[in-house]
mmCIF file of C-alpha atoms in Angstrom:
data_model
loop_
_atom_site.group_PDB
_atom_site.id
_atom_site.type_symbol
_atom_site.label_atom_id
_atom_site.label_comp_id
_atom_site.label_asym_id
_atom_site.label_seq_id
_atom_site.Cartn_x
_atom_site.Cartn_y
_atom_site.Cartn_z
ATOM 1 C CA MET A 86 0.000 0.000 0.000
ATOM 2 C CA LEU A 87 2.824 2.375 0.912
ATOM 3 C CA ALA A 88 4.579 1.543 -2.356
ATOM 4 C CA ALA A 89 1.457 2.480 -4.324
ATOM 5 C CA LEU A 90 1.141 5.690 -2.326
ATOM 6 C CA ILE A 91 4.720 6.693 -3.134
ATOM 7 C CA ILE A 92 4.425 5.797 -6.821
ATOM 8 C CA VAL A 93 1.255 7.842 -7.295
ATOM 9 C CA PHE A 94 2.454 10.724 -5.140
ATOM 10 C CA ARG A 95 5.701 10.899 -7.117
ATOM 11 C CA GLU A 96 3.708 11.226 -10.314
ATOM 12 C CA VAL A 97 1.227 13.854 -9.099
ATOM 13 C CA ILE A 98 3.588 16.055 -7.098
ATOM 14 C CA GLU A 99 4.630 18.108 -10.129
ATOM 15 C CA ALA A 100 1.052 18.827 -11.181
ATOM 16 C CA GLY A 101 0.224 19.532 -7.524
ATOM 17 C CA LEU A 102 2.888 22.219 -7.264
ATOM 18 C CA ILE A 103 1.897 23.804 -10.558
ATOM 19 C CA VAL A 104 -1.781 23.990 -9.616
ATOM 20 C CA GLY A 105 -0.839 25.657 -6.310
ATOM 21 C CA ILE A 106 1.415 28.207 -8.008
ATOM 22 C CA VAL A 107 -1.143 29.081 -10.693
ATOM 23 C CA ALA A 108 -3.880 29.443 -8.075
ATOM 24 C CA ALA A 109 -1.688 31.916 -6.186
ATOM 25 C CA VAL A 110 -0.668 33.785 -9.336
ATOM 26 C CA THR A 111 -4.257 34.295 -10.456
ATOM 27 C CA ARG A 112 -5.631 35.074 -7.008
ATOM 28 C CA GLY A 113 -7.931 38.078 -7.115
ATOM 29 C CA VAL A 114 -8.867 37.566 -10.756
ATOM 30 C CA ALA A 115 -12.552 36.801 -10.833
ATOM 31 C CA GLY A 116 -13.402 33.319 -12.033
ATOM 32 C CA HIS A 117 -9.903 31.900 -11.518
ATOM 33 C CA GLY A 118 -11.299 28.889 -9.669
ATOM 34 C CA TRP A 119 -13.295 27.902 -12.740
ATOM 35 C CA TRP A 120 -10.265 28.155 -15.000
ATOM 36 C CA ILE A 121 -8.109 26.126 -12.612
ATOM 37 C CA GLY A 122 -10.802 23.494 -12.116
ATOM 38 C CA GLY A 123 -11.334 23.387 -15.858
ATOM 39 C CA GLY A 124 -7.614 22.937 -16.434
ATOM 40 C CA VAL A 125 -7.434 20.037 -13.971
ATOM 41 C CA LEU A 126 -10.531 18.341 -15.378
ATOM 42 C CA SER A 127 -9.360 18.642 -18.990
ATOM 43 C CA GLY A 128 -6.007 17.255 -17.890
ATOM 44 C CA VAL A 129 -7.658 14.260 -16.232
ATOM 45 C CA ALA A 130 -9.855 13.647 -19.270
ATOM 46 C CA GLY A 131 -6.801 13.979 -21.519
ATOM 47 C CA SER A 132 -4.887 11.513 -19.307
ATOM 48 C CA CYS A 133 -7.523 8.853 -19.856
ATOM 49 C CA VAL A 134 -7.419 9.409 -23.612
ATOM 50 C CA VAL A 135 -3.618 9.281 -23.693
ATOM 51 C CA ALA A 136 -3.575 6.184 -21.479
ATOM 52 C CA ALA A 137 -6.009 4.462 -23.844
ATOM 53 C CA PHE A 138 -3.901 5.266 -26.894
ATOM 54 C CA ILE A 139 -0.413 5.166 -25.378
ATOM 55 C CA GLY A 140 0.450 2.063 -27.369
ATOM 56 C CA VAL A 141 -0.345 3.888 -30.598
ATOM 57 C CA VAL A 142 1.466 7.046 -29.473
ATOM 58 C CA ALA A 143 4.585 5.129 -28.393
ATOM 59 C CA GLY A 144 4.747 3.223 -31.655
ATOM 60 C CA ALA A 145 4.651 6.358 -33.812
ATOM 61 C CA PHE A 146 7.777 8.013 -35.241
ATOM 62 C CA ALA A 147 9.866 4.828 -35.235
ATOM 63 C CA GLY A 148 9.169 4.186 -31.556
ATOM 64 C CA SER A 149 9.878 7.766 -30.453
ATOM 65 C CA GLY A 150 6.234 8.867 -30.389
ATOM 66 C CA ALA A 151 5.943 9.108 -26.600
ATOM 67 C CA GLU A 152 9.098 11.207 -26.327
ATOM 68 C CA LEU A 153 8.021 13.572 -29.116
ATOM 69 C CA PHE A 154 4.554 13.868 -27.610
ATOM 70 C CA ASN A 155 5.999 14.759 -24.215
ATOM 71 C CA ALA A 156 8.440 17.241 -25.731
ATOM 72 C CA ALA A 157 5.642 18.888 -27.721
ATOM 73 C CA ILE A 158 3.273 19.381 -24.805
ATOM 74 C CA LEU A 159 6.117 20.623 -22.620
ATOM 75 C CA GLY A 160 6.957 23.060 -25.410
ATOM 76 C CA ILE A 161 3.385 24.357 -25.365
ATOM 77 C CA ALA A 162 3.547 24.809 -21.582
ATOM 78 C CA VAL A 163 6.818 26.730 -21.860
ATOM 79 C CA VAL A 164 5.338 29.105 -24.450
ATOM 80 C CA MET A 165 2.216 29.645 -22.332
ATOM 81 C CA LEU A 166 4.221 30.367 -19.175
ATOM 82 C CA ALA A 167 6.529 32.758 -21.005
ATOM 83 C CA TRP A 168 3.578 34.468 -22.625
ATOM 84 C CA HIS A 169 1.848 34.853 -19.267
ATOM 85 C CA ASN A 170 4.894 36.475 -17.698
ATOM 86 C CA VAL A 171 5.384 38.872 -20.586
ATOM 87 C CA TRP A 172 1.693 39.705 -20.622
ATOM 88 C CA MET A 173 1.730 40.401 -16.885
ATOM 89 C CA ALA A 174 4.829 42.573 -17.234
ATOM 90 C CA ARG A 175 2.891 44.652 -19.738
ATOM 91 C CA HIS A 176 -0.561 44.753 -18.159
ATOM 92 C CA GLY A 177 -0.033 43.751 -14.535
ATOM 93 C CA ARG A 178 0.169 47.262 -13.166
ATOM 94 C CA GLN A 179 -2.813 48.464 -15.106
ATOM 95 C CA MET A 180 -4.729 45.378 -14.052
ATOM 96 C CA ALA A 181 -4.060 46.079 -10.388
ATOM 97 C CA ALA A 182 -5.287 49.632 -10.886
ATOM 98 C CA ASP A 183 -8.388 48.379 -12.665
ATOM 99 C CA LEU A 184 -9.200 45.821 -10.021
ATOM 100 C CA LYS A 185 -11.546 48.293 -8.397
ATOM 101 C CA GLN A 186 -13.593 48.496 -11.569
ATOM 102 C CA LYS A 187 -14.429 44.846 -11.560
ATOM 103 C CA GLY A 188 -15.730 44.268 -15.084
ATOM 104 C CA GLN A 189 -12.542 45.513 -16.697
ATOM 105 C CA ALA A 190 -10.324 43.362 -14.494
ATOM 106 C CA VAL A 191 -12.208 40.234 -15.428
ATOM 107 C CA ALA A 192 -11.872 40.995 -19.115
ATOM 108 C CA SER A 193 -8.163 41.795 -19.080
ATOM 109 C CA GLY A 194 -7.377 38.875 -16.821
ATOM 110 C CA SER A 195 -9.063 36.136 -18.793
ATOM 111 C CA ALA A 196 -6.670 35.977 -21.749
ATOM 112 C CA SER A 197 -3.800 35.197 -19.428
ATOM 113 C CA LEU A 198 -5.936 32.805 -17.396
ATOM 114 C CA PHE A 199 -6.520 30.725 -20.488
ATOM 115 C CA ALA A 200 -2.769 30.312 -20.957
ATOM 116 C CA LEU A 201 -2.328 29.219 -17.336
ATOM 117 C CA ALA A 202 -5.305 26.858 -17.430
ATOM 118 C CA LEU A 203 -3.632 25.225 -20.423
ATOM 119 C CA VAL A 204 -0.404 24.871 -18.423
ATOM 120 C CA ILE A 205 -2.336 23.095 -15.655
ATOM 121 C CA ALA A 206 -4.048 20.813 -18.155
ATOM 122 C CA VAL A 207 -0.693 19.894 -19.676
ATOM 123 C CA ALA A 208 0.905 19.248 -16.272
ATOM 124 C CA VAL A 209 -1.963 16.998 -15.200
ATOM 125 C CA LEU A 210 -2.052 15.240 -18.575
ATOM 126 C CA ARG A 211 1.644 14.399 -18.625
ATOM 127 C CA GLU A 212 1.880 12.521 -15.345
ATOM 128 C CA GLY A 213 -1.817 11.709 -15.122
ATOM 129 C CA SER A 214 -1.716 9.190 -17.941
ATOM 130 C CA GLU A 215 0.901 7.199 -15.998
ATOM 131 C CA VAL A 216 -1.297 7.211 -12.903
ATOM 132 C CA VAL A 217 -4.234 6.008 -14.991
ATOM 133 C CA LEU A 218 -2.144 3.158 -16.409
ATOM 134 C CA PHE A 219 -0.886 2.239 -12.955
ATOM 135 C CA LEU A 220 -4.435 2.145 -11.562
ATOM 136 C CA PHE A 221 -5.591 0.171 -14.567
ATOM 137 C CA GLY A 222 -2.765 -2.288 -13.934
ATOM 138 C CA ILE A 223 -4.019 -2.748 -10.364
ATOM 139 C CA ALA A 224 -7.490 -3.387 -11.697
ATOM 140 C CA VAL A 225 -6.371 -6.151 -14.055
ATOM 141 C CA SER A 226 -4.076 -7.912 -11.583
ATOM 142 C CA ASP A 227 -5.498 -10.260 -8.981
ATOM 143 C CA GLY A 228 -7.843 -8.813 -6.382
ATOM 144 C CA GLY A 229 -5.950 -9.938 -3.256
ATOM 145 C CA THR A 230 -3.525 -7.016 -3.053
ATOM 146 C CA GLY A 231 -5.618 -4.855 -5.337
ATOM 147 C CA ARG A 232 -7.647 -3.125 -2.658
ATOM 148 C CA ALA A 233 -4.639 -2.114 -0.543
ATOM 149 C CA LEU A 234 -2.927 -0.764 -3.656
ATOM 150 C CA LEU A 235 -6.022 1.210 -4.578
ATOM 151 C CA VAL A 236 -6.218 2.742 -1.092
ATOM 152 C CA GLY A 237 -2.527 3.640 -1.318
ATOM 153 C CA SER A 238 -3.039 5.224 -4.741
ATOM 154 C CA LEU A 239 -5.964 7.328 -3.539
ATOM 155 C CA ALA A 240 -3.891 8.455 -0.556
ATOM 156 C CA GLY A 241 -1.143 9.435 -3.018
ATOM 157 C CA LEU A 242 -3.630 11.496 -5.021
ATOM 158 C CA ALA A 243 -4.874 13.158 -1.836
ATOM 159 C CA LEU A 244 -1.292 14.036 -0.888
ATOM 160 C CA GLY A 245 -0.880 15.643 -4.312
ATOM 161 C CA ALA A 246 -3.928 17.809 -3.649
ATOM 162 C CA LEU A 247 -2.449 18.685 -0.258
ATOM 163 C CA VAL A 248 0.722 19.866 -2.019
ATOM 164 C CA SER A 249 -1.424 22.206 -4.140
ATOM 165 C CA ALA A 250 -3.117 23.610 -1.045
ATOM 166 C CA LEU A 251 0.152 24.084 0.870
ATOM 167 C CA THR A 252 1.796 25.780 -2.118
ATOM 168 C CA TYR A 253 -1.169 28.097 -2.533
ATOM 169 C CA TYR A 254 -1.461 29.081 1.128
ATOM 170 C CA GLY A 255 2.308 29.461 1.419
ATOM 171 C CA LEU A 256 2.443 31.799 -1.549
ATOM 172 C CA VAL A 257 -0.550 33.961 -0.675
ATOM 173 C CA LYS A 258 1.069 34.652 2.706
ATOM 174 C CA ILE A 259 3.646 36.710 0.833
ATOM 175 C CA PRO A 260 2.775 40.431 1.062
ATOM 176 C CA ALA A 261 0.905 41.587 -2.048
ATOM 177 C CA ARG A 262 3.579 44.002 -3.209
ATOM 178 C CA TYR A 263 6.197 41.230 -3.421
ATOM 179 C CA LEU A 264 3.872 38.502 -4.662
ATOM 180 C CA PHE A 265 4.040 39.588 -8.304
ATOM 181 C CA ALA A 266 7.850 39.577 -8.351
ATOM 182 C CA VAL A 267 8.028 36.207 -6.578
ATOM 183 C CA THR A 268 5.492 34.465 -8.787
ATOM 184 C CA SER A 269 7.000 35.933 -11.979
ATOM 185 C CA ALA A 270 10.376 34.510 -11.017
ATOM 186 C CA MET A 271 8.805 31.147 -10.103
ATOM 187 C CA ILE A 272 7.027 30.943 -13.436
ATOM 188 C CA ALA A 273 10.208 31.794 -15.323
ATOM 189 C CA PHE A 274 12.126 29.012 -13.532
ATOM 190 C CA LEU A 275 9.211 26.621 -14.031
ATOM 191 C CA ALA A 276 9.306 27.333 -17.766
ATOM 192 C CA ALA A 277 13.106 26.972 -17.976
ATOM 193 C CA GLY A 278 12.933 23.610 -16.192
ATOM 194 C CA MET A 279 10.211 22.398 -18.553
ATOM 195 C CA ALA A 280 12.225 23.506 -21.577
ATOM 196 C CA ALA A 281 15.226 21.530 -20.322
ATOM 197 C CA GLN A 282 12.948 18.536 -19.713
ATOM 198 C CA ALA A 283 11.645 18.800 -23.282
ATOM 199 C CA ILE A 284 15.251 18.619 -24.478
ATOM 200 C CA ALA A 285 15.754 15.441 -22.421
ATOM 201 C CA PHE A 286 12.790 13.882 -24.238
ATOM 202 C CA LEU A 287 14.145 14.932 -27.633
ATOM 203 C CA GLU A 288 17.490 13.374 -26.696
ATOM 204 C CA GLN A 289 15.776 10.127 -25.695
ATOM 205 C CA GLY A 290 13.760 10.192 -28.890
ATOM 206 C CA GLY A 291 16.964 10.403 -30.908
ATOM 207 C CA VAL A 292 16.076 13.817 -32.372
ATOM 208 C CA ILE A 293 18.936 15.691 -30.689
ATOM 209 C CA GLU A 294 22.191 13.788 -30.831
ATOM 210 C CA PHE A 295 24.730 16.473 -30.020
ATOM 211 C CA LEU A 296 25.875 18.211 -26.806
ATOM 212 C CA GLY A 297 24.595 15.125 -24.987
ATOM 213 C CA THR A 298 27.447 14.801 -22.477
ATOM 214 C CA SER A 299 26.381 15.128 -18.841
ATOM 215 C CA VAL A 300 27.605 18.358 -17.271
ATOM 216 C CA TRP A 301 27.548 16.902 -13.766
ATOM 217 C CA ASN A 302 26.265 13.859 -11.904
ATOM 218 C CA SER A 303 24.795 14.639 -8.511
ATOM 219 C CA SER A 304 22.565 11.561 -8.325
ATOM 220 C CA ALA A 305 24.492 10.349 -5.261
ATOM 221 C CA ILE A 306 23.737 13.599 -3.398
ATOM 222 C CA LEU A 307 20.151 14.217 -4.505
ATOM 223 C CA SER A 308 18.429 11.929 -6.996
ATOM 224 C CA ASP A 309 15.887 13.719 -9.150
ATOM 225 C CA LYS A 310 13.635 10.688 -8.645
ATOM 226 C CA SER A 311 13.383 11.223 -4.868
ATOM 227 C CA ILE A 312 10.512 13.325 -3.527
ATOM 228 C CA PRO A 313 12.712 16.359 -2.622
ATOM 229 C CA GLY A 314 14.426 15.913 -5.993
ATOM 230 C CA ARG A 315 11.062 15.968 -7.761
ATOM 231 C CA VAL A 316 10.024 19.148 -5.958
ATOM 232 C CA LEU A 317 13.258 20.879 -6.935
ATOM 233 C CA HIS A 318 12.912 19.469 -10.451
ATOM 234 C CA THR A 319 9.527 21.150 -10.825
ATOM 235 C CA LEU A 320 10.367 24.425 -9.105
ATOM 236 C CA ILE A 321 13.773 25.175 -10.611
ATOM 237 C CA GLY A 322 14.268 22.370 -13.132
ATOM 238 C CA TYR A 323 16.799 20.412 -11.036
ATOM 239 C CA SER A 324 18.301 17.451 -12.867
ATOM 240 C CA ASP A 325 20.926 15.155 -11.339
ATOM 241 C CA ARG A 326 22.770 14.699 -14.634
ATOM 242 C CA PRO A 327 21.801 17.333 -17.180
ATOM 243 C CA SER A 328 23.274 17.248 -20.662
ATOM 244 C CA GLN A 329 25.084 20.266 -22.074
ATOM 245 C CA MET A 330 22.142 20.931 -24.371
ATOM 246 C CA GLN A 331 19.726 20.873 -21.423
ATOM 247 C CA LEU A 332 21.823 23.380 -19.476
ATOM 248 C CA ILE A 333 22.130 25.691 -22.494
ATOM 249 C CA THR A 334 18.378 25.520 -23.103
ATOM 250 C CA TYR A 335 17.652 26.184 -19.433
ATOM 251 C CA ILE A 336 19.791 29.322 -19.332
ATOM 252 C CA ALA A 337 18.570 30.531 -22.733
ATOM 253 C CA THR A 338 14.905 30.154 -21.709
ATOM 254 C CA LEU A 339 15.431 32.071 -18.465
ATOM 255 C CA ALA A 340 17.323 34.818 -20.277
ATOM 256 C CA ALA A 341 14.712 35.059 -23.035
ATOM 257 C CA ILE A 342 11.794 35.360 -20.601
ATOM 258 C CA PHE A 343 13.434 38.020 -18.440
ATOM 259 C CA ALA A 344 14.577 39.955 -21.517
ATOM 260 C CA LEU A 345 11.070 39.852 -23.045
ATOM 261 C CA MET A 346 9.529 40.970 -19.749
ATOM 262 C CA ARG A 347 11.861 43.943 -19.650
ATOM 263 C CA VAL A 348 11.314 44.890 -23.287
ATOM 264 C CA MET A 349 7.537 44.594 -23.054
ATOM 265 C CA ALA A 350 7.162 46.450 -19.752
ATOM 266 C CA PRO A 351 5.361 49.761 -20.342
ATOM 267 C CA VAL A 352 7.288 52.978 -19.842
ATOM 268 C CA ALA A 353 6.255 54.684 -16.620
ATOM 269 C CA HIS A 354 4.686 57.842 -18.115
ATOM 270 C CA HIS A 355 2.770 55.886 -20.742
ATOM 271 C CA ARG A 356 0.038 54.785 -18.378
ATOM 272 C CA PRO A 357 -3.362 55.070 -20.050
ATOM 273 C CA LYS A 358 -6.089 56.518 -17.930
ATOM 274 C CA ALA A 359 -8.941 54.101 -17.410
ATOM 275 C CA ALA A 360 -11.976 55.307 -19.306
ATOM 276 C CA MET B 581 -9.901 46.084 -27.096
ATOM 277 C CA PRO B 582 -6.659 44.978 -25.391
ATOM 278 C CA ILE B 583 -8.148 41.545 -24.868
ATOM 279 C CA LYS B 584 -8.691 41.093 -28.587
ATOM 280 C CA ARG B 585 -5.071 41.922 -29.292
ATOM 281 C CA SER B 586 -3.900 39.519 -26.611
ATOM 282 C CA PHE B 587 -5.898 36.691 -28.076
ATOM 283 C CA SER B 588 -4.529 37.210 -31.569
ATOM 284 C CA ARG B 589 -1.024 37.181 -30.113
ATOM 285 C CA LEU B 590 -1.911 33.978 -28.293
ATOM 286 C CA THR B 591 -3.109 32.410 -31.528
ATOM 287 C CA LEU B 592 0.144 33.448 -33.178
ATOM 288 C CA MET B 593 2.190 31.868 -30.386
ATOM 289 C CA ILE B 594 0.249 28.611 -30.533
ATOM 290 C CA ALA B 595 0.837 28.511 -34.284
ATOM 291 C CA ALA B 596 4.541 29.182 -33.736
ATOM 292 C CA ALA B 597 4.706 26.387 -31.154
ATOM 293 C CA LEU B 598 3.031 23.933 -33.527
ATOM 294 C CA VAL B 599 5.423 24.839 -36.324
ATOM 295 C CA ALA B 600 8.360 24.387 -33.950
ATOM 296 C CA VAL B 601 7.056 20.992 -32.890
ATOM 297 C CA TYR B 602 6.640 19.972 -36.518
ATOM 298 C CA LEU B 603 10.165 21.080 -37.435
ATOM 299 C CA VAL B 604 11.618 19.283 -34.480
ATOM 300 C CA SER B 605 9.754 16.045 -35.064
ATOM 301 C CA THR B 606 10.588 15.541 -38.734
ATOM 302 C CA PRO B 607 14.333 14.737 -38.725
ATOM 303 C CA ALA B 608 15.003 11.078 -39.356
ATOM 304 C CA VAL B 609 15.616 9.046 -36.248
ATOM 305 C CA ARG B 610 18.983 7.426 -36.665
ATOM 306 C CA ALA B 611 18.799 4.521 -34.267
ATOM 307 C CA GLU B 612 18.190 1.875 -36.898
ATOM 308 C CA ASP B 613 21.901 1.165 -37.278
ATOM 309 C CA ALA B 614 22.268 0.499 -33.531
ATOM 310 C CA ALA B 615 22.041 -3.045 -32.142
ATOM 311 C CA THR B 616 18.614 -3.897 -30.744
ATOM 312 C CA ILE B 617 18.306 -6.107 -27.684
ATOM 313 C CA VAL B 618 14.906 -7.602 -26.950
ATOM 314 C CA ILE B 619 13.899 -8.051 -23.308
ATOM 315 C CA THR B 620 10.626 -9.742 -22.394
ATOM 316 C CA LEU B 621 8.591 -8.974 -19.292
ATOM 317 C CA LYS B 622 6.465 -11.891 -18.182
ATOM 318 C CA ASN B 623 5.015 -12.890 -14.791
ATOM 319 C CA ASP B 624 6.797 -9.895 -13.270
ATOM 320 C CA ALA B 625 10.260 -10.970 -14.410
ATOM 321 C CA PHE B 626 12.590 -9.751 -17.155
ATOM 322 C CA SER B 627 14.133 -12.300 -19.470
ATOM 323 C CA PRO B 628 16.941 -12.243 -20.066
ATOM 324 C CA ALA B 629 17.508 -10.577 -16.709
ATOM 325 C CA GLU B 630 21.003 -9.627 -17.783
ATOM 326 C CA VAL B 631 22.082 -8.515 -21.252
ATOM 327 C CA LYS B 632 25.517 -7.621 -22.615
ATOM 328 C CA VAL B 633 26.341 -4.704 -24.916
ATOM 329 C CA THR B 634 29.544 -3.239 -26.315
ATOM 330 C CA ALA B 635 31.027 -0.186 -24.617
ATOM 331 C CA GLY B 636 31.158 3.027 -26.654
ATOM 332 C CA LYS B 637 28.386 2.002 -29.055
ATOM 333 C CA PRO B 638 24.768 3.169 -29.022
ATOM 334 C CA PHE B 639 22.135 0.465 -28.609
ATOM 335 C CA VAL B 640 18.394 0.043 -28.481
ATOM 336 C CA LEU B 641 16.488 -1.826 -25.787
ATOM 337 C CA LYS B 642 13.177 -3.255 -26.864
ATOM 338 C CA PHE B 643 10.838 -4.230 -24.065
ATOM 339 C CA VAL B 644 8.026 -6.658 -24.845
ATOM 340 C CA ASN B 645 5.442 -6.794 -22.076
ATOM 341 C CA GLN B 646 3.568 -10.102 -22.013
ATOM 342 C CA ASP B 647 1.793 -9.334 -18.750
ATOM 343 C CA ALA B 648 -1.686 -7.803 -18.679
ATOM 344 C CA ALA B 649 -0.658 -4.884 -16.444
ATOM 345 C CA ALA B 650 1.227 -1.860 -17.731
ATOM 346 C CA ALA B 651 4.802 -1.385 -16.514
ATOM 347 C CA GLU B 652 7.045 1.631 -16.315
ATOM 348 C CA ILE B 653 10.520 0.763 -17.479
ATOM 349 C CA GLU B 654 13.120 2.815 -15.684
ATOM 350 C CA ALA B 655 16.898 2.879 -16.092
ATOM 351 C CA LYS B 656 18.215 5.932 -14.299
ATOM 352 C CA ASP B 657 21.702 5.715 -15.793
ATOM 353 C CA PHE B 658 20.306 5.676 -19.320
ATOM 354 C CA LYS B 659 17.622 8.292 -18.537
ATOM 355 C CA ILE B 660 14.933 5.819 -19.561
ATOM 356 C CA GLU B 661 11.531 6.249 -17.955
ATOM 357 C CA LYS B 662 8.886 4.874 -20.225
ATOM 358 C CA VAL B 663 5.496 3.247 -19.838
ATOM 359 C CA VAL B 664 4.771 0.019 -21.690
ATOM 360 C CA THR B 665 1.139 -1.054 -21.782
ATOM 361 C CA GLY B 666 -0.069 -4.530 -20.908
ATOM 362 C CA ASN B 667 0.740 -6.802 -23.870
ATOM 363 C CA GLY B 668 2.513 -3.893 -25.550
ATOM 364 C CA GLU B 669 6.078 -3.080 -26.491
ATOM 365 C CA ILE B 670 8.366 -0.054 -26.506
ATOM 366 C CA ILE B 671 11.881 0.752 -27.598
ATOM 367 C CA ALA B 672 14.381 2.911 -25.739
ATOM 368 C CA ARG B 673 17.457 4.419 -27.354
ATOM 369 C CA VAL B 674 20.619 4.473 -25.305
ATOM 370 C CA ALA B 675 23.677 6.610 -26.003
ATOM 371 C CA PRO B 676 27.178 5.022 -25.953
ATOM 372 C CA GLN B 677 28.104 3.941 -22.423
ATOM 373 C CA THR B 678 31.275 3.281 -20.443
ATOM 374 C CA PRO B 679 31.839 -0.266 -19.076
ATOM 375 C CA GLY B 680 29.758 -1.144 -16.034
ATOM 376 C CA ARG B 681 26.663 -2.906 -14.745
ATOM 377 C CA TYR B 682 23.521 -0.849 -15.091
ATOM 378 C CA LEU B 683 20.186 -1.526 -13.399
ATOM 379 C CA PHE B 684 16.775 -1.334 -15.019
ATOM 380 C CA VAL B 685 13.459 -1.939 -13.212
ATOM 381 C CA ASN B 686 9.709 -1.908 -13.560
ATOM 382 C CA GLU B 687 9.195 1.211 -11.493
ATOM 383 C CA TYR B 688 5.773 0.047 -10.369
ATOM 384 C CA LYS B 689 7.447 -2.899 -8.629
ATOM 385 C CA GLU B 690 11.021 -1.711 -8.412
ATOM 386 C CA GLU B 691 12.073 -3.844 -5.437
ATOM 387 C CA THR B 692 11.365 -7.127 -7.169
ATOM 388 C CA VAL B 693 11.217 -6.668 -10.935
ATOM 389 C CA LYS B 694 14.731 -5.809 -12.128
ATOM 390 C CA GLY B 695 17.378 -6.583 -14.667
ATOM 391 C CA PHE B 696 20.861 -5.451 -15.673
ATOM 392 C CA VAL B 697 22.657 -4.225 -18.762
ATOM 393 C CA VAL B 698 26.331 -5.141 -18.671
ATOM 394 C CA VAL B 699 28.432 -2.824 -20.808
ATOM 395 C CA GLU B 700 31.869 -4.249 -21.643
#
């Protein structure tokens, strides 16, 4: 039972963290609960579809289908996160000013909410399909140990939800004037880590076959498969043996997001008066 | 009005992402010239439970799952972490390795279901 709990928890912890962060980022925007719930539900639905067709997916592209699929959806998440940060750099201040006039805030917030809901859906989808397959495996094996495994799995899922809640309540404790800076940085690191992870998938899929040498190997100190390793992997993209290409991509993504945020930030005197 | 502009930019970015994905996924996958080793998973055991490969050469591991339950093949040293469905099969490409004995497991039952790749 404990083994099942750990397996499921390990898979859902990343999605759990991301849901918590997005909930904190979008706090105060009307309707954010619906977008987040919608993101999770679409992710779960998507997981079931992917789990059903994983054999087909894996067999595509000369056996590299699963890797390419993972790289592609990670790529989408990276673009959405980057876009959100840039959008917030441009409109965040105005949005805060408009918050008093509620209708306007809802309108200007929803475009960015869509991007973040998509990020949640992708995060849930990626690991969710593995949880679905694991649960399905329990269902088809003999019933003797099945029930204990199922209880363990549900406990693992509940722990994942707890991670979301803890992340959310931890973040919203941060004073409002720092929250924007903190969450922007978190989202940038989240995106950089996902970009590096996408590279790992492309390397496994045989698409990228250069700069593949490991830069370091810290698996003896902190394995990225352990629970603390997974948390760090999600938050800052920690990998215990990143390739050169992964490290380059990580740094380039961070640099690109921060540069775009700076370029797109409105000049101070160009603040339009709300009509 | 700003919302309209944001959405069109979003559409543009999604299109750009799709194009990028397409570009990235088209190059030919060059693993066909590497040696393929077939490993079968049946009754929660790998057979053969130990395979030998040549050091410094890329190789492909093909896992054939003859059990009804899905398994997640994991080999940390090769960065393999891949689900194989019940009665399904997957391949995993491995870059050239230095000599050694490397563990692979079914992550769902990692204490009991394991095998080794010996690189020499």
